[in-house]
Amino acid sequence: MNKRLINFRPIARVVSVLLLIIGALMLTGMPFSYYFGESMLPLLYAGLTTIGAAGLLFLVPRAPRGSLPQPSDLTIRKREGYLIVALSWTAMVTFGMLPYLYSGMLPNVADALFETVSGMTTTGASTLSDIEIQPRGLLYWRSLTQWIGGMGIIVLTVAIFPLLGIGGIELFAAEAPGPTSDKLHPRISETAKRLWFIYVGLTLLLGVLMYVMGLSGYDAINHSLTTMATGGFSVYNGSAGVFPPRIQYLITIFMFLAGVNYTVLYLSIKMRWSEVWQSDELKAYIGLVIVLSLFFTARVWYITGNPLEQSFRESVFQVVSLITTTGFVTADYTSWAPSLTMICFVLLFLGACAGSTSGGIKIIRNLVFLKNSYLEFRRIVHPQAIIPLRLNGQIVPGRIITHIFNFLLLYLILFVFGSVVLSVLGLDFMTAIGAMATSLGNVGPGIGEVGPVDNFSWLSAPVKLVLCFVMIIGRLELFTVLVLFTPYFWRLN
Amino acid sequence: MNKRLINFRPIARVVSVLLLIIGALMLTGMPFSYYFGESMLPLLYAGLTTIGAAGLLFLVPRAPRGSLPQPSDLTIRKREGYLIVALSWTAMVTFGMLPYLYSGMLPNVADALFETVSGMTTTGASTLSDIEIQPRGLLYWRSLTQWIGGMGIIVLTVAIFPLLGIGGIELFAAEAPGPTSDKLHPRISETAKRLWFIYVGLTLLLGVLMYVMGLSGYDAINHSLTTMATGGFSVYNGSAGVFPPRIQYLITIFMFLAGVNYTVLYLSIKMRWSEVWQSDELKAYIGLVIVLSLFFTARVWYITGNPLEQSFRESVFQVVSLITTTGFVTADYTSWAPSLTMICFVLLFLGACAGSTSGGIKIIRNLVFLKNSYLEFRRIVHPQAIIPLRLNGQIVPGRIITHIFNFLLLYLILFVFGSVVLSVLGLDFMTAIGAMATSLGNVGPGIGEVGPVDNFSWLSAPVKLVLCFVMIIGRLELFTVLVLFTPYFWRLN
Ligand SMILES: [K+]
Ligand SMILES: [K+]
């Protein structure tokens, strides 16, 4: 009997369960449609279609006995892991765009796909040039796509990425199975549940606080969903800029929390402060936010002549929004000064803590790289000495450093290559690098013609499709997607 | 007796000899001044000052017996190696700017220093807004600074960088002493002489060919000096664009040759073709030039509507000029199309072959990175397999790959950090990244307001000084300079 490379049954099971959840979540938008006097049919039909597809997938038969290298026909191995991630995301965006298509809100497939990918990857770039005229039920679904995406990222970080061992993930994954194990760890699902609980809890807390502090229930629900997902979709054209200062401060705090590693958040809730404070990444994150906020405040205050409070609020909001890759906007950061535009552009790459829903490179990788670069000078002066890199008080193995370097350089080469592709497709220099950086980092707003006060609706369909692919690559830590395009993946040995 | 960290006598000896040579070379400009009816005094005084300084340095006394860790008081060890490089370059630019200051051609120290650093580092960025009105004797000195810089780079690559073991240099240095040795290899000076011979020979050949093909003797000398140095200074405001097509093709060929590893050039002269063809870097270099030239030709022909020959000539000239980091200009490459501007910007980083006088990252490092990234995918699919990286048919040790990764990432972080600094100093986004990329890569022209038809004269003095530092850091392979600013270097252990 022929050996099979891939066991499709567990993949189909996972995708099926996922579509079932997504279909059910679509239906939760119907009360909003009803409340605001809009048609409930697009969400109903989209939800039923998705649930129907879930049912069909459940029918995928088991592989013939003995044709697979693994013991049980539902065991997930590395290869299946990659495909689960890729196919799950493909299924999520394919069915996720149905409400936009059915309702005619975004009748064009390129636009509907872009909006859905931008949602599910928690990017938050939009093809809607006027958000406020859209049906409220569908805008709720749009916000929900980000929250679903955020939830997906948490389970990926806890359960899938460590199994695949990419990008030095061992450094920050909670209870990672380690590079030798090839199967899902039984405790993983426990961890994932715990972190989901925090994610859901913080979303609820933020929603309630927003409502108490004066937002309508609808606004509170939408913006708590997209804040905790570090997504950045808003139901207003003016993004978070339309809210009163107290809400902007509230959002700033929760964006910051959403950028913290969920394992660290869990330790904080358990009051295990000494362990919390061992995280070098957390310290760097806090330090970076403080330093950048103060620098921005001083510059913005000086340049704009606005009141100090406003300068501080806009500065800290924008710094936290960009570093957590949320992408909410309360001020046009490209209008302040060239130096601040430049720093904001750099922030599109950084990312917040690994193990959060933020995108970009993540602080821990930048930290490893910077520390190692500094140590490299010491190694140059003392070539015979063994000078290890320590993080959180522990030595980081050279293997992981190499993985991180590979990740960083691949990130940069993708950025460069993508920018060239976008410019060949007709974008000007600033817009090309802005769109590429913000898509790869899952931030949302960029620079140039896709800046904080612009949107992505005017781009051509090919550009939108390229950016969709880029957003997914960025969200899935590069290697997860790209490995599928190498011949190695599809060979039995 | 106190142990000394650094033995200054051999350093002083090297710098002294260097200044002697530079002073003597200054005097060679006097015949041009005489011929063109200009004052010979600036070059005479500058030459004598430099030679005088050389004499003074010769008087540095030997260190007290037993105070040094090395056997002979003229032995050069790692620490002295770094200081020799840094102090030699400092001395070269300090005395190299005297002709500009004495003559009043560039009365401002920031301008004179910038022009000299730009020359000695073979960058070719200029603070002269009108070159053609300048004294011809001094313009000859200006061209000569690039040729001296190029000669310096060859000896550094052969003799000093391998000793310091930075940036994965072991991969391409001819007869490198290896990382364990701590002293200069006796055969090194033989190799250096051989390569200098090629450098001098090609310069003479190009000069003669230019003269035979119709340039004046003065033009032929200046442009052969700056072509072989991959420098890019011209005595015309229109750069090489003022020359007839046949001269532009000639320059293209010699720019290309100047970008080849000198060891490979040596093997070619010896007709050892099988060894030449083993160089993966050479193959990549040739392939890259061909592919980019054809792509540019097609786009430029289509966009500008110029004749095919002109489109081809301008394209291949600009591609070779940028990839070899020469920086001659025959067409405004930022006016063609956004996509070509983008690619030209990327070319500011690439560099040609290591072991040539070209700047930038160098093809071999890009090659190692790209190959390793590709192999990383194979490693992800087969985590247990040992998958080595091969270059020129040989396995590259992991240690060297790490050095190269460190170099690449440090290069990029310097670019980002420098761009931020320049934007804080007031440059707009495009100009900041253009000036930073072209200075770090020792190319010459950039994008934005320092593009191919602009110059650097309008920049403020602080910006010029930052760029001087950046040009030197880039020219000296980053670590050589930066290590001096770490505490490790100045501690005995
Ligand atoms: K986002
Ligand atoms: K140059």
PDB file of C-alpha atoms in Angstrom, chain A residues 78-79 82 164 166 179-180 295 299 338-339 341-343 345-346 369-370 372-384 402-403 405-406 408-410 412-413 416 419-420 423-424 426-430 432-433 447 479 482-483 486-489 492-493, chain B residues 78-79 82 164 166 179-180 295 299 338-339 341-343 345-346 369-370 372-384 402-403 405-406 408-410 412-413 416 419-420 423-424 426-430 432-433 447 479 482-483 486-489 492-493:
ATOM      1  CA  LYS A  78       4.499  18.604  11.969  1.00  0.00           C
ATOM      2  CA  ARG A  79       3.376  18.443   8.376  1.00  0.00           C
ATOM      3  CA  TYR A  82       1.548  23.495   8.919  1.00  0.00           C
ATOM      4  CA  LEU A 164       6.729  23.731  14.456  1.00  0.00           C
ATOM      5  CA  ILE A 166       9.956  28.417  14.101  1.00  0.00           C
ATOM      6  CA  PRO A 179      12.093  20.783  19.408  1.00  0.00           C
ATOM      7  CA  THR A 180      12.429  17.030  19.864  1.00  0.00           C
ATOM      8  CA  PHE A 295      10.159  61.905  23.426  1.00  0.00           C
ATOM      9  CA  ARG A 299       8.423  67.015  20.211  1.00  0.00           C
ATOM     10  CA  PRO A 338       9.868  64.059   9.609  1.00  0.00           C
ATOM     11  CA  SER A 339      11.701  62.561  12.586  1.00  0.00           C
ATOM     12  CA  THR A 341       7.233  59.949  10.898  1.00  0.00           C
ATOM     13  CA  MET A 342      10.519  58.075  10.658  1.00  0.00           C
ATOM     14  CA  ILE A 343      10.206  56.673  14.183  1.00  0.00           C
ATOM     15  CA  PHE A 345       7.690  53.914  10.463  1.00  0.00           C
ATOM     16  CA  VAL A 346      10.281  51.994  12.479  1.00  0.00           C
ATOM     17  CA  PHE A 369      19.456  40.582  18.328  1.00  0.00           C
ATOM     18  CA  LEU A 370      20.558  43.760  20.095  1.00  0.00           C
ATOM     19  CA  ASN A 372      23.881  39.534  20.680  1.00  0.00           C
ATOM     20  CA  SER A 373      25.211  42.389  18.564  1.00  0.00           C
ATOM     21  CA  TYR A 374      26.617  43.997  21.662  1.00  0.00           C
ATOM     22  CA  LEU A 375      28.156  40.726  22.828  1.00  0.00           C
ATOM     23  CA  GLU A 376      29.632  40.253  19.362  1.00  0.00           C
ATOM     24  CA  PHE A 377      31.929  43.197  20.090  1.00  0.00           C
ATOM     25  CA  ARG A 378      33.086  41.474  23.255  1.00  0.00           C
ATOM     26  CA  ARG A 379      33.601  38.261  21.290  1.00  0.00           C
ATOM     27  CA  ILE A 380      35.697  40.192  18.758  1.00  0.00           C
ATOM     28  CA  VAL A 381      37.986  41.468  21.480  1.00  0.00           C
ATOM     29  CA  HIS A 382      38.149  38.055  23.206  1.00  0.00           C
ATOM     30  CA  PRO A 383      37.791  35.505  20.384  1.00  0.00           C
ATOM     31  CA  GLN A 384      38.732  32.559  22.611  1.00  0.00           C
ATOM     32  CA  THR A 402      20.146  31.393  14.779  1.00  0.00           C
ATOM     33  CA  HIS A 403      16.402  30.815  14.386  1.00  0.00           C
ATOM     34  CA  PHE A 405      18.364  35.780  13.121  1.00  0.00           C
ATOM     35  CA  ASN A 406      16.807  33.811  10.300  1.00  0.00           C
ATOM     36  CA  LEU A 408      14.683  38.816  11.352  1.00  0.00           C
ATOM     37  CA  LEU A 409      16.504  38.643   8.057  1.00  0.00           C
ATOM     38  CA  LEU A 410      13.646  36.867   6.321  1.00  0.00           C
ATOM     39  CA  LEU A 412      13.491  42.266   6.201  1.00  0.00           C
ATOM     40  CA  ILE A 413      14.011  40.534   2.872  1.00  0.00           C
ATOM     41  CA  VAL A 416      12.271  44.718   0.635  1.00  0.00           C
ATOM     42  CA  SER A 419       8.125  46.852  -1.553  1.00  0.00           C
ATOM     43  CA  VAL A 420       9.717  46.295  -4.941  1.00  0.00           C
ATOM     44  CA  SER A 423       6.293  49.670  -6.645  1.00  0.00           C
ATOM     45  CA  VAL A 424       6.279  47.609  -9.839  1.00  0.00           C
ATOM     46  CA  GLY A 426       2.524  51.252  -9.494  1.00  0.00           C
ATOM     47  CA  LEU A 427       2.733  52.498  -5.908  1.00  0.00           C
ATOM     48  CA  ASP A 428       5.085  55.378  -5.169  1.00  0.00           C
ATOM     49  CA  PHE A 429       8.117  54.799  -2.941  1.00  0.00           C
ATOM     50  CA  MET A 430       6.651  55.943   0.393  1.00  0.00           C
ATOM     51  CA  ALA A 432       4.950  50.997  -1.230  1.00  0.00           C
ATOM     52  CA  ILE A 433       7.177  50.733   1.835  1.00  0.00           C
ATOM     53  CA  ILE A 447       2.888  56.108   5.673  1.00  0.00           C
ATOM     54  CA  PHE A 479       7.904  30.332   7.883  1.00  0.00           C
ATOM     55  CA  LEU A 482       6.301  30.053   3.147  1.00  0.00           C
ATOM     56  CA  VAL A 483       7.428  26.491   3.910  1.00  0.00           C
ATOM     57  CA  THR A 486       9.176  24.893  -0.908  1.00  0.00           C
ATOM     58  CA  PRO A 487       9.669  21.491  -2.539  1.00  0.00           C
ATOM     59  CA  TYR A 488      10.960  20.053   0.770  1.00  0.00           C
ATOM     60  CA  PHE A 489       7.529  20.155   2.298  1.00  0.00           C
ATOM     61  CA  LEU A 492       8.134  12.120   1.714  1.00  0.00           C
ATOM     62  CA  ASN A 493      11.773  12.274   2.886  1.00  0.00           C
TER      63      ASN A 493
ATOM     64  CA  LYS B  78      44.498  42.484  17.395  1.00  0.00           C
ATOM     65  CA  ARG B  79      44.090  45.549  19.558  1.00  0.00           C
ATOM     66  CA  TYR B  82      41.936  48.046  15.257  1.00  0.00           C
ATOM     67  CA  LEU B 164      40.425  40.925  13.157  1.00  0.00           C
ATOM     68  CA  ILE B 166      35.021  40.346  11.444  1.00  0.00           C
ATOM     69  CA  PRO B 179      40.699  33.074  13.568  1.00  0.00           C
ATOM     70  CA  THR B 180      43.200  31.382  15.872  1.00  0.00           C
ATOM     71  CA  PHE B 295      14.957  44.475 -16.616  1.00  0.00           C
ATOM     72  CA  ARG B 299      11.404  49.363 -18.388  1.00  0.00           C
ATOM     73  CA  PRO B 338       8.870  54.375  -8.816  1.00  0.00           C
ATOM     74  CA  SER B 339       9.759  50.705  -9.207  1.00  0.00           C
ATOM     75  CA  THR B 341      13.821  54.076  -7.906  1.00  0.00           C
ATOM     76  CA  MET B 342      12.952  51.376  -5.393  1.00  0.00           C
ATOM     77  CA  ILE B 343      15.338  48.861  -6.954  1.00  0.00           C
ATOM     78  CA  PHE B 345      17.556  52.187  -3.513  1.00  0.00           C
ATOM     79  CA  VAL B 346      17.947  48.481  -2.737  1.00  0.00           C
ATOM     80  CA  PHE B 369      22.074  34.792   3.929  1.00  0.00           C
ATOM     81  CA  LEU B 370      19.786  33.855   1.038  1.00  0.00           C
ATOM     82  CA  ASN B 372      20.813  29.860   4.539  1.00  0.00           C
ATOM     83  CA  SER B 373      17.260  31.210   4.567  1.00  0.00           C
ATOM     84  CA  TYR B 374      16.327  28.710   1.907  1.00  0.00           C
ATOM     85  CA  LEU B 375      18.013  25.872   3.781  1.00  0.00           C
ATOM     86  CA  GLU B 376      16.214  26.953   6.936  1.00  0.00           C
ATOM     87  CA  PHE B 377      12.959  25.807   5.328  1.00  0.00           C
ATOM     88  CA  ARG B 378      14.499  22.414   4.690  1.00  0.00           C
ATOM     89  CA  ARG B 379      15.708  22.345   8.304  1.00  0.00           C
ATOM     90  CA  ILE B 380      12.186  23.134   9.487  1.00  0.00           C
ATOM     91  CA  VAL B 381      10.762  20.167   7.608  1.00  0.00           C
ATOM     92  CA  HIS B 382      13.621  17.889   8.713  1.00  0.00           C
ATOM     93  CA  PRO B 383      14.664  19.162  12.141  1.00  0.00           C
ATOM     94  CA  GLN B 384      16.861  16.144  12.861  1.00  0.00           C
ATOM     95  CA  THR B 402      26.748  33.767  12.552  1.00  0.00           C
ATOM     96  CA  HIS B 403      29.397  36.442  11.907  1.00  0.00           C
ATOM     97  CA  PHE B 405      24.281  37.446  10.203  1.00  0.00           C
ATOM     98  CA  ASN B 406      25.646  39.754  12.857  1.00  0.00           C
ATOM     99  CA  LEU B 408      23.899  42.088   8.150  1.00  0.00           C
ATOM    100  CA  LEU B 409      21.725  42.925  11.110  1.00  0.00           C
ATOM    101  CA  LEU B 410      24.158  45.484  12.458  1.00  0.00           C
ATOM    102  CA  LEU B 412      20.484  47.334   8.964  1.00  0.00           C
ATOM    103  CA  ILE B 413      20.187  48.607  12.526  1.00  0.00           C
ATOM    104  CA  VAL B 416      17.634  52.576  10.707  1.00  0.00           C
ATOM    105  CA  SER B 419      18.037  57.521   9.361  1.00  0.00           C
ATOM    106  CA  VAL B 420      16.246  58.457  12.573  1.00  0.00           C
ATOM    107  CA  SER B 423      15.489  62.988  10.348  1.00  0.00           C
ATOM    108  CA  VAL B 424      15.818  64.441  13.852  1.00  0.00           C
ATOM    109  CA  GLY B 426      15.799  67.953   9.938  1.00  0.00           C
ATOM    110  CA  LEU B 427      16.031  65.842   6.767  1.00  0.00           C
ATOM    111  CA  ASP B 428      12.802  64.636   5.201  1.00  0.00           C
ATOM    112  CA  PHE B 429      12.049  60.896   5.119  1.00  0.00           C
ATOM    113  CA  MET B 430      13.341  60.087   1.625  1.00  0.00           C
ATOM    114  CA  ALA B 432      17.284  60.795   5.342  1.00  0.00           C
ATOM    115  CA  ILE B 433      17.113  57.171   4.218  1.00  0.00           C
ATOM    116  CA  ILE B 447      17.431  59.309  -3.359  1.00  0.00           C
ATOM    117  CA  PHE B 479      32.846  46.425  13.690  1.00  0.00           C
ATOM    118  CA  LEU B 482      32.425  50.534  16.523  1.00  0.00           C
ATOM    119  CA  VAL B 483      34.428  48.155  18.704  1.00  0.00           C
ATOM    120  CA  THR B 486      32.758  49.593  23.612  1.00  0.00           C
ATOM    121  CA  PRO B 487      34.224  49.228  27.095  1.00  0.00           C
ATOM    122  CA  TYR B 488      35.540  45.748  26.249  1.00  0.00           C
ATOM    123  CA  PHE B 489      38.170  47.160  23.973  1.00  0.00           C
ATOM    124  CA  LEU B 492      43.104  44.587  29.789  1.00  0.00           C
ATOM    125  CA  ASN B 493      41.090  41.370  30.193  1.00  0.00           C
TER     126      ASN B 493
END
